[in-house]
């Protein structure tokens, strides 16, 4: 299957227990994002996760990364160090922000296809030519939550999509909350 970006109909957001939700709601944005990624990592949601947020100039920059494997962490850190991306470009992040719905990217790609992945992620996520499963959840119209699962791990399962949707909602609330 060639690389495809598919609108992902996520189930309704899971009602998170206050013990899980409250720490994400508290504190400034950077702390909320860190707690959110820690929660998702604790639930084995993905091998690599990141949040990209629109800056004052309208560019998307990675603001937080979490990787279960050293290679995933290095790839995400490389992406975070890369120049900010145009949010309104035809790329996958811009599409998620414009359409306001989750997107699932999956399939095989070759460099000749010009897959819309940042260079720092391409080598890691396309190991063996297969992307695996890259979920993108919009966080209001300002940020995107990315969750990557390798092909061998399989897609999100059980309650994970609903939990990811809930986490994106909590992060959207944190975006508009006054700084603590």
PDB file of C-alpha atoms in Angstrom:
ATOM      1  CA  UNK A   1       0.000   0.000   0.000  1.00  0.00           C
ATOM      2  CA  UNK A   2       1.480   3.377  -0.924  1.00  0.00           C
ATOM      3  CA  UNK A   3       1.806   6.046   1.719  1.00  0.00           C
ATOM      4  CA  UNK A   4      -1.677   7.310   2.516  1.00  0.00           C
ATOM      5  CA  UNK A   5      -3.171   9.959   4.765  1.00  0.00           C
ATOM      6  CA  UNK A   6      -6.626   8.835   5.851  1.00  0.00           C
ATOM      7  CA  UNK A   7      -9.117  10.852   7.892  1.00  0.00           C
ATOM      8  CA  UNK A   8      -9.367   8.926  11.152  1.00  0.00           C
ATOM      9  CA  UNK A   9     -12.766   8.757  12.800  1.00  0.00           C
ATOM     10  CA  UNK A  10     -11.709   8.675  16.410  1.00  0.00           C
ATOM     11  CA  UNK A  11     -14.223   7.424  18.947  1.00  0.00           C
ATOM     12  CA  UNK A  12     -15.604   9.960  21.410  1.00  0.00           C
ATOM     13  CA  UNK A  13     -13.074  11.129  23.957  1.00  0.00           C
ATOM     14  CA  UNK A  14     -12.689   8.773  26.888  1.00  0.00           C
ATOM     15  CA  UNK A  15     -13.647  10.267  30.249  1.00  0.00           C
ATOM     16  CA  UNK A  16     -10.305  10.256  32.043  1.00  0.00           C
ATOM     17  CA  UNK A  17     -10.212   9.837  35.808  1.00  0.00           C
ATOM     18  CA  UNK A  18      -9.395  13.148  37.523  1.00  0.00           C
ATOM     19  CA  UNK A  19      -6.177  11.556  38.804  1.00  0.00           C
ATOM     20  CA  UNK A  20      -5.018  11.353  35.165  1.00  0.00           C
ATOM     21  CA  UNK A  21      -6.694  14.484  33.780  1.00  0.00           C
ATOM     22  CA  UNK A  22      -6.032  17.026  36.537  1.00  0.00           C
ATOM     23  CA  UNK A  23      -2.216  17.004  36.226  1.00  0.00           C
ATOM     24  CA  UNK A  24      -2.585  17.804  32.516  1.00  0.00           C
ATOM     25  CA  UNK A  25      -4.983  20.652  33.311  1.00  0.00           C
ATOM     26  CA  UNK A  26      -2.610  22.198  35.862  1.00  0.00           C
ATOM     27  CA  UNK A  27       0.388  24.374  35.185  1.00  0.00           C
ATOM     28  CA  UNK A  28       1.693  26.059  32.056  1.00  0.00           C
ATOM     29  CA  UNK A  29       1.453  24.627  28.543  1.00  0.00           C
ATOM     30  CA  UNK A  30       4.912  23.003  28.518  1.00  0.00           C
ATOM     31  CA  UNK A  31       4.176  21.107  31.734  1.00  0.00           C
ATOM     32  CA  UNK A  32       0.722  20.060  30.500  1.00  0.00           C
ATOM     33  CA  UNK A  33       2.253  18.661  27.314  1.00  0.00           C
ATOM     34  CA  UNK A  34       4.939  16.786  29.252  1.00  0.00           C
ATOM     35  CA  UNK A  35       2.342  15.235  31.541  1.00  0.00           C
ATOM     36  CA  UNK A  36       0.130  14.333  28.576  1.00  0.00           C
ATOM     37  CA  UNK A  37       2.961  12.559  26.773  1.00  0.00           C
ATOM     38  CA  UNK A  38       3.932  10.788  29.999  1.00  0.00           C
ATOM     39  CA  UNK A  39       0.346   9.533  30.353  1.00  0.00           C
ATOM     40  CA  UNK A  40       0.240   8.278  26.770  1.00  0.00           C
ATOM     41  CA  UNK A  41       3.647   6.613  27.163  1.00  0.00           C
ATOM     42  CA  UNK A  42       2.457   4.936  30.357  1.00  0.00           C
ATOM     43  CA  UNK A  43      -0.491   3.520  28.420  1.00  0.00           C
ATOM     44  CA  UNK A  44       1.831   2.235  25.666  1.00  0.00           C
ATOM     45  CA  UNK A  45       0.081   4.428  23.088  1.00  0.00           C
ATOM     46  CA  UNK A  46       3.120   4.716  20.851  1.00  0.00           C
ATOM     47  CA  UNK A  47       6.821   4.236  20.369  1.00  0.00           C
ATOM     48  CA  UNK A  48       7.260   7.907  19.577  1.00  0.00           C
ATOM     49  CA  UNK A  49       5.068  10.898  20.391  1.00  0.00           C
ATOM     50  CA  UNK A  50       5.384  14.609  19.829  1.00  0.00           C
ATOM     51  CA  UNK A  51       3.431  17.842  20.009  1.00  0.00           C
ATOM     52  CA  UNK A  52       3.944  20.525  17.378  1.00  0.00           C
ATOM     53  CA  UNK A  53       2.513  23.981  18.133  1.00  0.00           C
ATOM     54  CA  UNK A  54       1.985  27.029  15.964  1.00  0.00           C
ATOM     55  CA  UNK A  55       4.262  29.894  17.003  1.00  0.00           C
ATOM     56  CA  UNK A  56       3.527  33.630  16.865  1.00  0.00           C
ATOM     57  CA  UNK A  57       4.642  33.677  13.218  1.00  0.00           C
ATOM     58  CA  UNK A  58       2.241  30.884  12.255  1.00  0.00           C
ATOM     59  CA  UNK A  59       4.943  28.227  11.906  1.00  0.00           C
ATOM     60  CA  UNK A  60       4.671  24.822  13.562  1.00  0.00           C
ATOM     61  CA  UNK A  61       7.534  23.863  15.830  1.00  0.00           C
ATOM     62  CA  UNK A  62       7.891  20.710  17.884  1.00  0.00           C
ATOM     63  CA  UNK A  63       7.547  21.690  21.519  1.00  0.00           C
ATOM     64  CA  UNK A  64       7.806  18.279  23.187  1.00  0.00           C
ATOM     65  CA  UNK A  65       8.902  14.760  22.316  1.00  0.00           C
ATOM     66  CA  UNK A  66       8.671  11.391  24.010  1.00  0.00           C
ATOM     67  CA  UNK A  67      10.218   8.206  22.713  1.00  0.00           C
ATOM     68  CA  UNK A  68      10.002   4.716  24.137  1.00  0.00           C
ATOM     69  CA  UNK A  69      13.074   3.647  22.192  1.00  0.00           C
ATOM     70  CA  UNK A  70      16.383   5.481  21.949  1.00  0.00           C
ATOM     71  CA  UNK A  71      16.135   5.633  18.145  1.00  0.00           C
ATOM     72  CA  UNK A  72      12.642   7.119  18.327  1.00  0.00           C
ATOM     73  CA  UNK A  73      13.764   9.676  20.894  1.00  0.00           C
ATOM     74  CA  UNK A  74      16.739  10.673  18.732  1.00  0.00           C
ATOM     75  CA  UNK A  75      14.539  11.022  15.639  1.00  0.00           C
ATOM     76  CA  UNK A  76      12.062  13.206  17.505  1.00  0.00           C
ATOM     77  CA  UNK A  77      14.801  15.341  19.016  1.00  0.00           C
ATOM     78  CA  UNK A  78      16.219  15.802  15.520  1.00  0.00           C
ATOM     79  CA  UNK A  79      12.822  16.961  14.342  1.00  0.00           C
ATOM     80  CA  UNK A  80      12.494  19.328  17.294  1.00  0.00           C
ATOM     81  CA  UNK A  81      15.848  20.879  16.368  1.00  0.00           C
ATOM     82  CA  UNK A  82      14.773  21.347  12.736  1.00  0.00           C
ATOM     83  CA  UNK A  83      13.417  24.641  11.438  1.00  0.00           C
ATOM     84  CA  UNK A  84       9.736  25.312  12.085  1.00  0.00           C
ATOM     85  CA  UNK A  85       7.278  24.103   9.460  1.00  0.00           C
ATOM     86  CA  UNK A  86       4.701  26.107   7.553  1.00  0.00           C
ATOM     87  CA  UNK A  87       1.386  25.237   9.180  1.00  0.00           C
ATOM     88  CA  UNK A  88      -0.660  26.115   6.119  1.00  0.00           C
ATOM     89  CA  UNK A  89       1.455  24.114   3.691  1.00  0.00           C
ATOM     90  CA  UNK A  90      -0.043  21.075   1.994  1.00  0.00           C
ATOM     91  CA  UNK A  91       1.790  18.855   4.457  1.00  0.00           C
ATOM     92  CA  UNK A  92       0.099  16.547   6.897  1.00  0.00           C
ATOM     93  CA  UNK A  93       0.336  18.896   9.890  1.00  0.00           C
ATOM     94  CA  UNK A  94      -1.303  21.730   7.981  1.00  0.00           C
ATOM     95  CA  UNK A  95      -4.062  19.406   6.816  1.00  0.00           C
ATOM     96  CA  UNK A  96      -4.872  18.311  10.356  1.00  0.00           C
ATOM     97  CA  UNK A  97      -5.067  21.922  11.505  1.00  0.00           C
ATOM     98  CA  UNK A  98      -7.198  23.020   8.539  1.00  0.00           C
ATOM     99  CA  UNK A  99      -9.629  20.112   8.727  1.00  0.00           C
ATOM    100  CA  UNK A 100      -9.714  19.857  12.522  1.00  0.00           C
ATOM    101  CA  UNK A 101      -9.986  16.078  12.565  1.00  0.00           C
ATOM    102  CA  UNK A 102      -7.551  13.276  13.312  1.00  0.00           C
ATOM    103  CA  UNK A 103      -5.534  11.821  10.479  1.00  0.00           C
ATOM    104  CA  UNK A 104      -3.900   8.401  10.156  1.00  0.00           C
ATOM    105  CA  UNK A 105      -0.851   8.067   7.932  1.00  0.00           C
ATOM    106  CA  UNK A 106       0.271   4.580   6.964  1.00  0.00           C
ATOM    107  CA  UNK A 107       1.791   2.562   4.163  1.00  0.00           C
ATOM    108  CA  UNK A 108       5.022   2.228   2.241  1.00  0.00           C
ATOM    109  CA  UNK A 109       7.040   5.062   0.829  1.00  0.00           C
ATOM    110  CA  UNK A 110      10.224   5.678  -1.051  1.00  0.00           C
ATOM    111  CA  UNK A 111      12.198   8.907  -1.097  1.00  0.00           C
ATOM    112  CA  UNK A 112      11.102   9.379  -4.712  1.00  0.00           C
ATOM    113  CA  UNK A 113       7.476   9.660  -3.589  1.00  0.00           C
ATOM    114  CA  UNK A 114       8.333  12.732  -1.574  1.00  0.00           C
ATOM    115  CA  UNK A 115       6.565  11.563   1.571  1.00  0.00           C
ATOM    116  CA  UNK A 116       5.528  14.522   3.716  1.00  0.00           C
ATOM    117  CA  UNK A 117       7.639  13.575   6.708  1.00  0.00           C
ATOM    118  CA  UNK A 118      10.227  15.862   8.238  1.00  0.00           C
ATOM    119  CA  UNK A 119      13.717  14.669   7.291  1.00  0.00           C
ATOM    120  CA  UNK A 120      14.653  13.853  10.884  1.00  0.00           C
ATOM    121  CA  UNK A 121      11.735  11.417  11.184  1.00  0.00           C
ATOM    122  CA  UNK A 122      11.920   9.841   7.750  1.00  0.00           C
ATOM    123  CA  UNK A 123      14.839   7.458   8.377  1.00  0.00           C
ATOM    124  CA  UNK A 124      13.436   6.188  11.672  1.00  0.00           C
ATOM    125  CA  UNK A 125       9.755   5.944  10.806  1.00  0.00           C
ATOM    126  CA  UNK A 126      10.272   4.496   7.346  1.00  0.00           C
ATOM    127  CA  UNK A 127      12.543   1.691   8.504  1.00  0.00           C
ATOM    128  CA  UNK A 128      12.140  -1.011   5.904  1.00  0.00           C
ATOM    129  CA  UNK A 129      10.081   1.361   3.764  1.00  0.00           C
ATOM    130  CA  UNK A 130       6.996   1.087   5.981  1.00  0.00           C
ATOM    131  CA  UNK A 131       5.698   4.008   8.012  1.00  0.00           C
ATOM    132  CA  UNK A 132       3.636   1.889  10.338  1.00  0.00           C
ATOM    133  CA  UNK A 133       0.889   3.979  11.905  1.00  0.00           C
ATOM    134  CA  UNK A 134       1.232   7.720  12.464  1.00  0.00           C
ATOM    135  CA  UNK A 135      -1.778   9.260  14.196  1.00  0.00           C
ATOM    136  CA  UNK A 136      -2.226  13.026  14.188  1.00  0.00           C
ATOM    137  CA  UNK A 137      -4.752  14.616  16.525  1.00  0.00           C
ATOM    138  CA  UNK A 138      -5.556  18.332  16.251  1.00  0.00           C
ATOM    139  CA  UNK A 139      -5.250  20.374  19.416  1.00  0.00           C
ATOM    140  CA  UNK A 140      -7.671  23.220  18.753  1.00  0.00           C
ATOM    141  CA  UNK A 141      -6.358  24.959  15.622  1.00  0.00           C
ATOM    142  CA  UNK A 142      -2.950  25.654  17.130  1.00  0.00           C
ATOM    143  CA  UNK A 143      -1.168  22.358  17.703  1.00  0.00           C
ATOM    144  CA  UNK A 144      -0.989  18.696  16.684  1.00  0.00           C
ATOM    145  CA  UNK A 145      -0.436  15.586  18.808  1.00  0.00           C
ATOM    146  CA  UNK A 146       1.518  12.905  16.894  1.00  0.00           C
ATOM    147  CA  UNK A 147       1.603   9.255  17.953  1.00  0.00           C
ATOM    148  CA  UNK A 148       3.742   6.780  15.997  1.00  0.00           C
ATOM    149  CA  UNK A 149       3.433   3.007  16.224  1.00  0.00           C
ATOM    150  CA  UNK A 150       5.696   0.778  14.130  1.00  0.00           C
ATOM    151  CA  UNK A 151       4.095  -1.746  11.786  1.00  0.00           C
ATOM    152  CA  UNK A 152       5.149  -4.622  14.061  1.00  0.00           C
ATOM    153  CA  UNK A 153       3.335  -3.036  17.018  1.00  0.00           C
ATOM    154  CA  UNK A 154       0.091  -2.585  15.131  1.00  0.00           C
ATOM    155  CA  UNK A 155      -2.454   0.223  15.285  1.00  0.00           C
ATOM    156  CA  UNK A 156      -3.861   1.826  18.415  1.00  0.00           C
ATOM    157  CA  UNK A 157      -6.124  -0.646  20.146  1.00  0.00           C
ATOM    158  CA  UNK A 158      -8.883  -0.948  22.720  1.00  0.00           C
ATOM    159  CA  UNK A 159      -9.391   2.433  24.410  1.00  0.00           C
ATOM    160  CA  UNK A 160      -6.180   4.069  23.147  1.00  0.00           C
ATOM    161  CA  UNK A 161      -7.814   6.156  20.355  1.00  0.00           C
ATOM    162  CA  UNK A 162     -10.462   7.491  22.757  1.00  0.00           C
ATOM    163  CA  UNK A 163      -7.788   8.253  25.368  1.00  0.00           C
ATOM    164  CA  UNK A 164      -5.637  10.050  22.770  1.00  0.00           C
ATOM    165  CA  UNK A 165      -8.709  12.077  21.766  1.00  0.00           C
ATOM    166  CA  UNK A 166      -9.293  12.965  25.437  1.00  0.00           C
ATOM    167  CA  UNK A 167      -5.656  14.010  25.873  1.00  0.00           C
ATOM    168  CA  UNK A 168      -5.873  16.232  22.769  1.00  0.00           C
ATOM    169  CA  UNK A 169      -8.982  17.831  24.276  1.00  0.00           C
ATOM    170  CA  UNK A 170      -7.240  18.462  27.586  1.00  0.00           C
ATOM    171  CA  UNK A 171      -4.321  20.037  25.741  1.00  0.00           C
ATOM    172  CA  UNK A 172      -6.752  22.238  23.777  1.00  0.00           C
ATOM    173  CA  UNK A 173      -8.147  23.430  27.127  1.00  0.00           C
ATOM    174  CA  UNK A 174      -4.599  24.069  28.365  1.00  0.00           C
ATOM    175  CA  UNK A 175      -3.919  26.262  25.316  1.00  0.00           C
ATOM    176  CA  UNK A 176      -6.651  28.707  26.285  1.00  0.00           C
ATOM    177  CA  UNK A 177      -6.215  28.484  30.056  1.00  0.00           C
ATOM    178  CA  UNK A 178      -4.526  31.446  31.735  1.00  0.00           C
ATOM    179  CA  UNK A 179      -0.902  30.773  32.639  1.00  0.00           C
ATOM    180  CA  UNK A 180      -0.538  29.541  36.192  1.00  0.00           C
TER     181      UNK A 180
END
